Amino acid sequence: MVRRFLVLIVLALASWAFPTWAFPAWAQDHVVNIYNWTDYIDPSVLDDFTRETGIKTRYDVFDSLETLEAKLFAGHSGYDIVLPSNEPSFSRLIRAGALATIDRAKVPNWKNLDPALMLRVEPSDKANRHGAIYLWGSIGLGINPERIRALAPDAPLDSWALLLDPTWAKRIAPCGIIMMDSAIDVIPSVLHYLGRDTDGSAPADLDAVTKALMAIRPYIREFASGGALEALATGQACLALDYSGDVDQAAARANEAGNGVTVTYVAPKEGAEIGFDMLAIPSDALHKEEALAFINFVLRPDIMARITNATRYPNAIPATRVLVQPQLLDDPNVFPTDAVMQRFFTIGPSTPATDRARTRLWARVKAGR
């Protein structure tokens, strides 16, 4: 009895000296903090995850890889799930030790992933140790064909020249041209159009890109990432360099609005970059077990099919095909044919020196001087 009484006294003193409010909130939370691209999930999936697991979700969004990288390289981001593109961000974060390895024993739904697509991201992540494919897509052109033809009836709607040839850009400019605000995403496409190595970093390569972009700079109305979707859907812009799924979302919104705006995605005939967004866990994540549970949840075919139906981006789980809306499954912009896949290219890792040079290039282009 005396011993029990002493224990109670010690516990009482401890609670007085170290009240519950003295401990960080995260130590008491059963939560997963997610940092994802804008408009890149079915919100009801988050509700269902909490309902099934009891794990709350806190969800923030970014609209460029530069924003994501800045958060993670600064450290202590507070996020447990992040979704970097395989190149250059995913591989760069792995090399920096910023991402944790995935314990596949706790992600049994990993088996649902397409081995062929996972093989495509192995150059970025040897043995696929740090992430699973979430969604993927290409970078191309979002266009309003009618408005472009009204200004330039003979414009090459299937080519990068529509944007990158100043002759066409000048004629189309009155109806609004938007450029992605991301050197990471834009520069490889310009290099490809110029017939150069998409990973090119030599001064001659970057000078060629600078010259090409400065030639069309007077005709670019805005540099934006997330905002391009809304501008296309409402008819405020007729041409945008953007992600395939974002353009398809814009097309769906325009159709729902019945505003007479037609939006179409074009994977240019010269070829387009294909990228994979990866489910990954920061090394300093505070809720790794909850993060693993979330990854396992979204890799279920029924859940991933809902995400594809909402975002209009393809996924890497073959079993979703019978659950995806037929109009999306039959749309080559969402699920490209084998012939189109042959025209896609991927980019490789970049060096810090290359990144700095491209950042300077991009700043100059945006400033227009």
mmCIF file with all atom_site columns, C-alpha atoms in Angstrom, residues 35-37 40 62 65 68 72 81-87 89-91 93-94 99 102 110 113 117-122 124-125 128-136 275-281 295 298-299 316:
data_model
loop_
_atom_site.group_PDB
_atom_site.id
_atom_site.type_symbol
_atom_site.label_atom_id
_atom_site.label_alt_id
_atom_site.label_comp_id
_atom_site.label_asym_id
_atom_site.label_entity_id
_atom_site.label_seq_id
_atom_site.pdbx_PDB_ins_code
_atom_site.Cartn_x
_atom_site.Cartn_y
_atom_site.Cartn_z
_atom_site.occupancy
_atom_site.B_iso_or_equiv
_atom_site.pdbx_formal_charge
_atom_site.auth_seq_id
_atom_site.auth_comp_id
_atom_site.auth_asym_id
_atom_site.auth_atom_id
_atom_site.pdbx_PDB_model_num
ATOM 1  C CA . TYR A 1 35  ? 1.565  17.745 -49.412 1.00 0.00 ? 35  TYR A CA 1
ATOM 2  C CA . ASN A 1 36  ? 0.200  17.173 -52.907 1.00 0.00 ? 36  ASN A CA 1
ATOM 3  C CA . TRP A 1 37  ? -0.251 18.934 -56.234 1.00 0.00 ? 37  TRP A CA 1
ATOM 4  C CA . TYR A 1 40  ? -4.787 16.060 -57.614 1.00 0.00 ? 40  TYR A CA 1
ATOM 5  C CA . PHE A 1 62  ? 1.686  23.099 -54.116 1.00 0.00 ? 62  PHE A CA 1
ATOM 6  C CA . LEU A 1 65  ? 8.306  21.317 -58.028 1.00 0.00 ? 65  LEU A CA 1
ATOM 7  C CA . LEU A 1 68  ? 7.988  21.387 -52.995 1.00 0.00 ? 68  LEU A CA 1
ATOM 8  C CA . LEU A 1 72  ? 11.821 19.645 -48.106 1.00 0.00 ? 72  LEU A CA 1
ATOM 9  C CA . ILE A 1 81  ? 3.482  12.240 -47.451 1.00 0.00 ? 81  ILE A CA 1
ATOM 10 C CA . VAL A 1 82  ? 4.875  14.239 -50.377 1.00 0.00 ? 82  VAL A CA 1
ATOM 11 C CA . LEU A 1 83  ? 4.460  13.722 -54.107 1.00 0.00 ? 83  LEU A CA 1
ATOM 12 C CA . PRO A 1 84  ? 7.540  14.772 -56.099 1.00 0.00 ? 84  PRO A CA 1
ATOM 13 C CA . SER A 1 85  ? 7.877  13.999 -59.799 1.00 0.00 ? 85  SER A CA 1
ATOM 14 C CA . ASN A 1 86  ? 10.403 11.265 -60.528 1.00 0.00 ? 86  ASN A CA 1
ATOM 15 C CA . GLU A 1 87  ? 12.769 13.695 -62.270 1.00 0.00 ? 87  GLU A CA 1
ATOM 16 C CA . SER A 1 89  ? 12.893 16.218 -57.811 1.00 0.00 ? 89  SER A CA 1
ATOM 17 C CA . PHE A 1 90  ? 12.392 12.634 -56.579 1.00 0.00 ? 90  PHE A CA 1
ATOM 18 C CA . SER A 1 91  ? 15.907 11.480 -57.457 1.00 0.00 ? 91  SER A CA 1
ATOM 19 C CA . LEU A 1 93  ? 15.607 14.303 -52.778 1.00 0.00 ? 93  LEU A CA 1
ATOM 20 C CA . ILE A 1 94  ? 16.772 10.684 -52.540 1.00 0.00 ? 94  ILE A CA 1
ATOM 21 C CA . LEU A 1 99  ? 13.250 10.665 -48.272 1.00 0.00 ? 99  LEU A CA 1
ATOM 22 C CA . ILE A 1 102 ? 9.395  2.338  -47.828 1.00 0.00 ? 102 ILE A CA 1
ATOM 23 C CA . TRP A 1 110 ? 2.308  -2.547 -53.450 1.00 0.00 ? 110 TRP A CA 1
ATOM 24 C CA . LEU A 1 113 ? 1.536  -1.652 -59.135 1.00 0.00 ? 113 LEU A CA 1
ATOM 25 C CA . LEU A 1 117 ? 5.776  1.381  -65.171 1.00 0.00 ? 117 LEU A CA 1
ATOM 26 C CA . MET A 1 118 ? 7.703  0.980  -61.937 1.00 0.00 ? 118 MET A CA 1
ATOM 27 C CA . LEU A 1 119 ? 10.662 -0.076 -64.069 1.00 0.00 ? 119 LEU A CA 1
ATOM 28 C CA . ARG A 1 120 ? 10.458 3.301  -65.827 1.00 0.00 ? 120 ARG A CA 1
ATOM 29 C CA . VAL A 1 121 ? 11.167 5.120  -62.573 1.00 0.00 ? 121 VAL A CA 1
ATOM 30 C CA . GLU A 1 122 ? 13.977 2.828  -61.423 1.00 0.00 ? 122 GLU A CA 1
ATOM 31 C CA . SER A 1 124 ? 15.434 7.690  -60.402 1.00 0.00 ? 124 SER A CA 1
ATOM 32 C CA . ASP A 1 125 ? 15.147 5.248  -57.500 1.00 0.00 ? 125 ASP A CA 1
ATOM 33 C CA . ASN A 1 128 ? 12.069 1.351  -56.150 1.00 0.00 ? 128 ASN A CA 1
ATOM 34 C CA . ARG A 1 129 ? 12.985 1.712  -52.489 1.00 0.00 ? 129 ARG A CA 1
ATOM 35 C CA . HIS A 1 130 ? 11.670 5.226  -51.811 1.00 0.00 ? 130 HIS A CA 1
ATOM 36 C CA . GLY A 1 131 ? 8.318  5.572  -53.505 1.00 0.00 ? 131 GLY A CA 1
ATOM 37 C CA . ALA A 1 132 ? 5.367  4.222  -55.457 1.00 0.00 ? 132 ALA A CA 1
ATOM 38 C CA . ILE A 1 133 ? 3.807  5.763  -58.549 1.00 0.00 ? 133 ILE A CA 1
ATOM 39 C CA . TYR A 1 134 ? 0.707  7.767  -57.675 1.00 0.00 ? 134 TYR A CA 1
ATOM 40 C CA . LEU A 1 135 ? -0.371 9.236  -61.025 1.00 0.00 ? 135 LEU A CA 1
ATOM 41 C CA . TRP A 1 136 ? 1.480  10.120 -64.198 1.00 0.00 ? 136 TRP A CA 1
ATOM 42 C CA . GLY A 1 275 ? 6.621  12.168 -65.766 1.00 0.00 ? 275 GLY A CA 1
ATOM 43 C CA . PHE A 1 276 ? 5.564  10.115 -62.765 1.00 0.00 ? 276 PHE A CA 1
ATOM 44 C CA . ASP A 1 277 ? 4.479  11.578 -59.443 1.00 0.00 ? 277 ASP A CA 1
ATOM 45 C CA . MET A 1 278 ? 5.629  9.465  -56.532 1.00 0.00 ? 278 MET A CA 1
ATOM 46 C CA . LEU A 1 279 ? 4.125  8.730  -53.137 1.00 0.00 ? 279 LEU A CA 1
ATOM 47 C CA . ALA A 1 280 ? 7.067  9.319  -50.788 1.00 0.00 ? 280 ALA A CA 1
ATOM 48 C CA . ILE A 1 281 ? 7.775  9.853  -47.084 1.00 0.00 ? 281 ILE A CA 1
ATOM 49 C CA . ILE A 1 295 ? 0.092  4.727  -49.242 1.00 0.00 ? 295 ILE A CA 1
ATOM 50 C CA . VAL A 1 298 ? -4.517 4.675  -52.135 1.00 0.00 ? 298 VAL A CA 1
ATOM 51 C CA . LEU A 1 299 ? -2.842 1.713  -53.871 1.00 0.00 ? 299 LEU A CA 1
ATOM 52 C CA . ALA A 1 316 ? -0.047 2.638  -62.410 1.00 0.00 ? 316 ALA A CA 1
#
